[in-house]
XYZ file of C-alpha atoms in Angstrom:
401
model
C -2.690 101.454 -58.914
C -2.092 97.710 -57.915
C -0.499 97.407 -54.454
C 3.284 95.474 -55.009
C 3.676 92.319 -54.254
C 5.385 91.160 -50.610
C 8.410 89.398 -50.775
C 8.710 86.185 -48.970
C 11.666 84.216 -48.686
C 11.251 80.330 -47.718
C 14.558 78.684 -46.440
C 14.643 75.129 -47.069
C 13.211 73.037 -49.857
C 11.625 69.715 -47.953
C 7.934 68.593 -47.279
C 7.434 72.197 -45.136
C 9.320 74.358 -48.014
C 7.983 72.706 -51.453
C 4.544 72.537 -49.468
C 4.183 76.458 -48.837
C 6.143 77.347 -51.794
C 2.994 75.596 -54.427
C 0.664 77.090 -52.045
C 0.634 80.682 -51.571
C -0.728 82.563 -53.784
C 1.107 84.409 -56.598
C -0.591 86.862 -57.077
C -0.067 88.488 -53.365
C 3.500 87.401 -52.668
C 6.936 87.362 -54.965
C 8.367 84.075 -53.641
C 11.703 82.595 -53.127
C 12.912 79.640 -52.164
C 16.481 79.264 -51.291
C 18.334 75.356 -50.659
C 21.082 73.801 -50.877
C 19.022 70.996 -52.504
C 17.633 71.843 -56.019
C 14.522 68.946 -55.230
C 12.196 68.007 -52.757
C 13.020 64.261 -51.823
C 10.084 62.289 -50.756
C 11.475 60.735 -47.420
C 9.014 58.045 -46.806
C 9.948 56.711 -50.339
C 13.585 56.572 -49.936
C 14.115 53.346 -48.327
C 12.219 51.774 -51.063
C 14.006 53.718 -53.809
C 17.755 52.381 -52.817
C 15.925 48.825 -52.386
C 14.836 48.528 -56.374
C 11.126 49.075 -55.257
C 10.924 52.745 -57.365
C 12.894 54.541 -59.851
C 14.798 57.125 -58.155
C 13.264 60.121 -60.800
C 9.608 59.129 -59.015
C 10.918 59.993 -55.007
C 11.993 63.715 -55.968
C 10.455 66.655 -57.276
C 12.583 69.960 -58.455
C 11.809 73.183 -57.547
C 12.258 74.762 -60.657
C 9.271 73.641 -62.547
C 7.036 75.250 -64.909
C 3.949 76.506 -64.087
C 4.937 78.032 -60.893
C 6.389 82.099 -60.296
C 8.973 81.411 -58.046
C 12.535 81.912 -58.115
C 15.129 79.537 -56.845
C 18.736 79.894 -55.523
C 20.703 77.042 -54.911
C 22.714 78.723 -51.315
C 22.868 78.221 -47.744
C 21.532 80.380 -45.203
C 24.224 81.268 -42.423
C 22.841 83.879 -40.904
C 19.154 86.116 -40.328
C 19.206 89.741 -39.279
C 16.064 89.968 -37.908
C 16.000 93.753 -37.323
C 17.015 94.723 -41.036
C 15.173 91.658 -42.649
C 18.382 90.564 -44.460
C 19.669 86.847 -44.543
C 23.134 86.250 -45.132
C 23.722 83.319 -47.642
C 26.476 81.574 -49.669
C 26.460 79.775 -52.686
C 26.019 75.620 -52.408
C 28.696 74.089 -54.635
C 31.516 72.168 -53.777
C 33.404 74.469 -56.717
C 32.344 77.833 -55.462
C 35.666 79.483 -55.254
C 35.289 79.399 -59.171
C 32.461 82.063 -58.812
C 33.081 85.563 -58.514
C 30.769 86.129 -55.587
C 31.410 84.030 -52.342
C 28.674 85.353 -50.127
C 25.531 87.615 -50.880
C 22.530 88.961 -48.744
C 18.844 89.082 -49.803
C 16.675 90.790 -48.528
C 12.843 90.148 -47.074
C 8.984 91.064 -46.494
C 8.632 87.550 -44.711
C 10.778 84.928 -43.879
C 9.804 81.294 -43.263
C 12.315 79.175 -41.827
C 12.327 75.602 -42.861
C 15.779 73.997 -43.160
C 15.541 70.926 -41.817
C 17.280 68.913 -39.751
C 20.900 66.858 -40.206
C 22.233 63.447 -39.083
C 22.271 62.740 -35.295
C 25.723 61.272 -35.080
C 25.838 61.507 -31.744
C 29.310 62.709 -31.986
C 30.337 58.648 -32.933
C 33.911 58.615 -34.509
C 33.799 57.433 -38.206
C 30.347 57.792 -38.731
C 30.369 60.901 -41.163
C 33.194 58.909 -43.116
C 32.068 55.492 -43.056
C 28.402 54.971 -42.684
C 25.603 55.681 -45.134
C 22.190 58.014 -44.358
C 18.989 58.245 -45.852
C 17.816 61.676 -45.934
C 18.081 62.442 -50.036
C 17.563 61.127 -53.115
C 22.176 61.059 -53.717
C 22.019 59.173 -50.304
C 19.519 56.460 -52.075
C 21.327 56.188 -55.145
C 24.639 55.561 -52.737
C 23.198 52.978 -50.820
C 21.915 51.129 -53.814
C 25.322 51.593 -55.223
C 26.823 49.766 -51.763
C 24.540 47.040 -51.963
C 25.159 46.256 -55.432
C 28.833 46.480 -54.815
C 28.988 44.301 -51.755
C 27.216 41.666 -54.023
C 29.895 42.119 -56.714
C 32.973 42.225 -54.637
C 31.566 38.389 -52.988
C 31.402 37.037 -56.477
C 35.017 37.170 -56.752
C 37.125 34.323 -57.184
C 39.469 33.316 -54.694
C 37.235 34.405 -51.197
C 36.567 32.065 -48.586
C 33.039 32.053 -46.942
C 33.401 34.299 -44.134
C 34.669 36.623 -46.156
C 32.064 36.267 -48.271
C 29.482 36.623 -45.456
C 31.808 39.728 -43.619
C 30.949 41.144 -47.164
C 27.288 41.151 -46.980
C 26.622 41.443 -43.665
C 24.275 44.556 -43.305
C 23.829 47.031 -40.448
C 21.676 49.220 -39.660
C 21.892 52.301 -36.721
C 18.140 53.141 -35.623
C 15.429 51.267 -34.694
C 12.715 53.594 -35.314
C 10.825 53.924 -38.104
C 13.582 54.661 -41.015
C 15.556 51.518 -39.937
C 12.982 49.144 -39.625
C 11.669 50.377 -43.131
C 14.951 50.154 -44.615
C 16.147 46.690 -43.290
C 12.676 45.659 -44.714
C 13.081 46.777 -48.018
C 16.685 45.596 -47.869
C 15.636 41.656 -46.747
C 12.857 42.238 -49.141
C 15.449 42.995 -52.392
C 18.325 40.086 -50.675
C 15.231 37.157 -50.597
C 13.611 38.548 -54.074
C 15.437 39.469 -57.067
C 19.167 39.680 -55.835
C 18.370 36.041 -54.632
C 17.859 35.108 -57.802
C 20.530 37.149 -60.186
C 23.496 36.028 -57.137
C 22.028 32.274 -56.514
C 25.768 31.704 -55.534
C 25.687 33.455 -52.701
C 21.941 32.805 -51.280
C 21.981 31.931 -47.902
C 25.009 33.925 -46.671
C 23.323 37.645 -46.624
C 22.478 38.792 -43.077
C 21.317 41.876 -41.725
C 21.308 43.364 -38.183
C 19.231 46.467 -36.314
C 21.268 47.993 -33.986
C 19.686 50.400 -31.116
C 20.350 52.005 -27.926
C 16.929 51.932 -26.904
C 15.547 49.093 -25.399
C 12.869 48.515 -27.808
C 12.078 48.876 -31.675
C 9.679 51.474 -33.368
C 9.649 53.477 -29.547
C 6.476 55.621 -30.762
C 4.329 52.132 -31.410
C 1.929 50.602 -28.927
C 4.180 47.882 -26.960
C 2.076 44.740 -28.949
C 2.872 46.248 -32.234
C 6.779 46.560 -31.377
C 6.255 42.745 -30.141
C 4.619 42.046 -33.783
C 7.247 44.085 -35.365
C 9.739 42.108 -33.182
C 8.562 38.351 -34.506
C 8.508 39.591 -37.815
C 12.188 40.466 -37.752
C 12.711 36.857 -36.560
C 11.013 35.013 -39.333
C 13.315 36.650 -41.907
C 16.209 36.247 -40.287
C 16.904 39.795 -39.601
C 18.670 40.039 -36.430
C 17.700 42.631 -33.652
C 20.300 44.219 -31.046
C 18.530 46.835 -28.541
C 20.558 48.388 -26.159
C 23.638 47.967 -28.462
C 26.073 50.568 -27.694
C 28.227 51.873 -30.737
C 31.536 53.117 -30.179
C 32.767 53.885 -33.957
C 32.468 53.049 -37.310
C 35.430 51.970 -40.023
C 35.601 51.918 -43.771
C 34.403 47.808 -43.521
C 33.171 47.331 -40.004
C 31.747 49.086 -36.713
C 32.560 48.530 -32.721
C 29.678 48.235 -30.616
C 30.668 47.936 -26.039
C 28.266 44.962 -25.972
C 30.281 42.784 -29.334
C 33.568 44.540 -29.738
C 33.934 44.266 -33.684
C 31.526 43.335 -36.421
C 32.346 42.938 -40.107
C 29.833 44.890 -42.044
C 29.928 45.616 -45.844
C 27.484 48.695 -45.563
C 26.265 50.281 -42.467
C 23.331 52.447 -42.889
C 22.897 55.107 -40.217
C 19.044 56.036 -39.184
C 19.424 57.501 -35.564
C 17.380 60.372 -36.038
C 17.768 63.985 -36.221
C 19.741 67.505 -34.741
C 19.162 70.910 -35.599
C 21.068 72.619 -38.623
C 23.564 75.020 -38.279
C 21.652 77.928 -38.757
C 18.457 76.631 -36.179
C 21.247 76.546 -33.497
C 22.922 79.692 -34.191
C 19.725 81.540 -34.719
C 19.137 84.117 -31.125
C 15.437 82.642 -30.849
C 13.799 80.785 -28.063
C 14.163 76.796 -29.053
C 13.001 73.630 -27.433
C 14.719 72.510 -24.506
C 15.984 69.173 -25.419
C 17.040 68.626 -29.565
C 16.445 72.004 -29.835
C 13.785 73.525 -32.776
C 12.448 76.570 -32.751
C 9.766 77.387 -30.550
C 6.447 79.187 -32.110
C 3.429 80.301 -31.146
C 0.225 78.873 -32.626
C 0.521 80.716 -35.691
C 3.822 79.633 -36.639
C 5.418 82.724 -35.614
C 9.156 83.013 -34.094
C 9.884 84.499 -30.594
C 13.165 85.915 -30.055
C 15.521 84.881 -26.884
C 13.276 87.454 -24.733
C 10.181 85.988 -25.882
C 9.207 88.336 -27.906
C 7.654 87.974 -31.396
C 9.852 88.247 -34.500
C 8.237 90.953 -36.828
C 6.982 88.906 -40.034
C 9.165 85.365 -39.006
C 7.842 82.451 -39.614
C 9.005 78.551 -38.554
C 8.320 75.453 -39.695
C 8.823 71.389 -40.315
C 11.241 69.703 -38.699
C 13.447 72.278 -37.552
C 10.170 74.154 -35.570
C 7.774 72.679 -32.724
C 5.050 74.485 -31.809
C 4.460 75.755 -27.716
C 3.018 72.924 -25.674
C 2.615 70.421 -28.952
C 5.625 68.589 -28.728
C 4.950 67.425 -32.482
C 6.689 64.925 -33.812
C 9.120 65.404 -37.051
C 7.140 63.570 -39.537
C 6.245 64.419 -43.127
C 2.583 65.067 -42.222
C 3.094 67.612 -39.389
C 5.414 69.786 -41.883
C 2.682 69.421 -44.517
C 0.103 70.338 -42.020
C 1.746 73.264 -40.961
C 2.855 74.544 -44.252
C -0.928 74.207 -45.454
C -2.345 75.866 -42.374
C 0.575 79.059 -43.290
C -0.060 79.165 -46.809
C -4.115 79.870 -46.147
C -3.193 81.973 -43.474
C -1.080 84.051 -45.384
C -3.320 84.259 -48.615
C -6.761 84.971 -46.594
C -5.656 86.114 -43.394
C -4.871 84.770 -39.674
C -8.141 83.947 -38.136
C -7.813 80.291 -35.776
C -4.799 78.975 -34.464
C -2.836 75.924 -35.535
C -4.433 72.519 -34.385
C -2.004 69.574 -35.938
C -4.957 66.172 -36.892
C -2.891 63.232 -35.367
C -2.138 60.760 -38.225
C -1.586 57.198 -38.326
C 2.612 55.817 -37.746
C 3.421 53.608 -40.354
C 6.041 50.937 -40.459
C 6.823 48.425 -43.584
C 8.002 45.134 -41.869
C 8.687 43.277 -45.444
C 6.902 40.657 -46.925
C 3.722 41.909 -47.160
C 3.794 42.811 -43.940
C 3.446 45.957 -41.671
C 2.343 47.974 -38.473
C 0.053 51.062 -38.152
C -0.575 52.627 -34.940
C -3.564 55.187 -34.848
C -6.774 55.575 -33.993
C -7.214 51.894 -34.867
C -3.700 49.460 -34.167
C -3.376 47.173 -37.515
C -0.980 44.744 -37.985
C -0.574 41.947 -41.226
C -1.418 42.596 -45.013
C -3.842 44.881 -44.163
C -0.763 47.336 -42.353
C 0.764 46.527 -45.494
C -1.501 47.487 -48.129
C -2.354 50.757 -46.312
C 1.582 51.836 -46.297
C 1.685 51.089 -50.404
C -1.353 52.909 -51.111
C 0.162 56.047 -48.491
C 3.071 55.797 -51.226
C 0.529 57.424 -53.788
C -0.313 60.406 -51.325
C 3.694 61.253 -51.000
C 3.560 61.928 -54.795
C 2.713 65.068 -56.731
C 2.337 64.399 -60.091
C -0.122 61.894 -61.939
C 3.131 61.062 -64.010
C 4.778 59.513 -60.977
C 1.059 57.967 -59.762
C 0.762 56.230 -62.542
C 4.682 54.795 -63.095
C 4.463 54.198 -59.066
């Protein structure tokens, strides 16, 4: 008689989630995977996608595909009892009071936990209602909308110039590695073909980096942030470090060091807290931005520091003890490849995360890469396009990319 299958439940649906979910083996394990998100969105991608670079259909995958035994509900987790293996879930639709059940619980052999992370506002008034993020595929498409708007709304008879330049006057919150991608792409699409389909306007498009910090791309050696620095200055892409913001309105944002600035779109890229369910969750977390805390093997420890029978943590919303990893695409990939063969053959070595290479587009060809090797240039460059090919997962979107 064949032994039943265990049932594993995988909360979340990004790079940690889709990751584990196409790699364990189906034979062994009945596998869900429960989101509020019906695709996986490839982050790295994104700034490009709401620039023009890519079609939006090549920076997602969905879950639901053929070819893999998995099932797929579209719900948020609220709650995990750990003792009775039972999550606590509702449905993720803005028109759920139409269905007949408003809550549910599912049951588990194993869970992973995977959700994510969401904005870091910081708490900023108007920020949730005014600015624009970068974390999906929707996001993308909105920010490509914005752009394309502001452009519009300045061809209209009858405004003067500054209102013309308040208009497209871009901002964006974050100076790490999603900002500086993103104002790249963005100069990148304003100099190309926007220049050329809104010749009217050329010459009156300006975009700012706002950050707290003191310097750009913090994780970067200090002479690539200096590179990264000069390269902002030949296109005209002004940089504000230790810029203080103090709220955000529908067309404009307040900063202590400027008072108000006109903006047609601010995009925010501050980083990232833990989701509603990490911090709710009675486990031991990180001290500062928490994330759950695991051992080597990915498991969970509860507030007493003791291990969670058959819990599992990963991506952004888990660090591992004494790794301080960062929250990058490759580290959730990592991990979710090092669970899935754990799972399918057995635990037999712990965890160790291969450092990769930080990547940062810089526009125009250009770029920064700090690794075992610090590149800067064309050659920076070439090696972030060619990454673009390793984010995908299908030899359709290889070969449209």
């Amino acid at each position: 008689m064949s032994k039943s299958k265990q049932s594993i439940v995988i909360i979340g649906s990004g790079w940690a989630g889709s990751t584990l979910s196409g790699s364990l083996d189906e034979t062994r394990y009945s596998i869900t995977v429960i989101s509020p998100e019906t695709t996986t969105p490839y982050t790295p991608l994104l700034a490009s996608a709401a620039c023009g670079l890519y079609d939006f259909s090549l920076v997602e995958t969905p879950i639901r595909r053929t070819g893999k035994k998995l099932k797929f509900i579209k719900a948020v987790v609220k709650d995990i009892d750990f003792k009775t293996k039972t999550l606590h879930c509702t449905p993720a639709f803005p028109d759920k009071g139409s269905l007949p059940v408003g809550t549910f619980e599912l049951g588990y052999d194993i869970v992973v936990i995977a959700p994510g992370c969401v904005n870091q506002t910081f708490g900023t008034p108007g920020v949730a209602e005014n600015a624009f993020f970068l974390r999906t595929v929707k996001d993308a498409m909105s920010v490509a909308e914005k752009v394309r708007n502001c452009f519009e709304k300045a061809s209209i008879p009858g405004l003067t110039d500054q209102q013309q330049r308040e208009l497209l006057h871009f901002v964006i919150v974050g100076a790490g590695p999603t900002g500086v991608e993103v104002s790249s792409e963005l100069s990148d699409l304003c100099d190309g073909s926007y220049a050329r389909l809104y010749p009217h306007l050329r010459g009156k498009v300006t975009i700012a980096v706002h950050d707290v910090a003191e310097n750009v791309l913090s994780g970067f050696d200090t002479k690539l942030q200096e590179y990264a620095m000069a390269s902002f200055s030949k296109r005209n892409v002004e940089v504000l470090t230790a810029s203080h913001i103090e709220r955000v309105e529908q067309d404009c944002l307040y900063t202590k060091e400027k008072g108000r600035i006109a903006a047609g779109l601010v995009i925010w890229a501050t980083g990232n807290k833990c989701s509603p369910l990490v911090e709710s969750l009675p486990v031991k977390k990180t001290p500062r931005n928490p994330r759950i805390l695991t051992d080597d093997f990915m498991r969970v420890y509860d507030s007493s520091s003791n291990l969670v029978d058959s819990a599992y943590a990963l991506g952004d919303a888990a660090d591992v003890e004494d790794a301080r990893l960062p929250t990058t695409a490759e580290v959730a990939c990592q991990k979710a490849n090092y669970l899935a063969q754990s799972l399918n053959r057995g635990f037999y070595e712990p965890f160790k995360y291969r450092q990769a290479a930080l990547v940062a587009y810089l526009g125009q060809n250009d770029g920064v890469i700090s690794g075992k090797k610090d590149y800067s240039g064309s050659q920076a460059w070439i090696a972030w396009r060619s990454k673009n090919f390793l984010w995908t997962r299908t030899w359709r979107q290889k070969v449209l990319m």
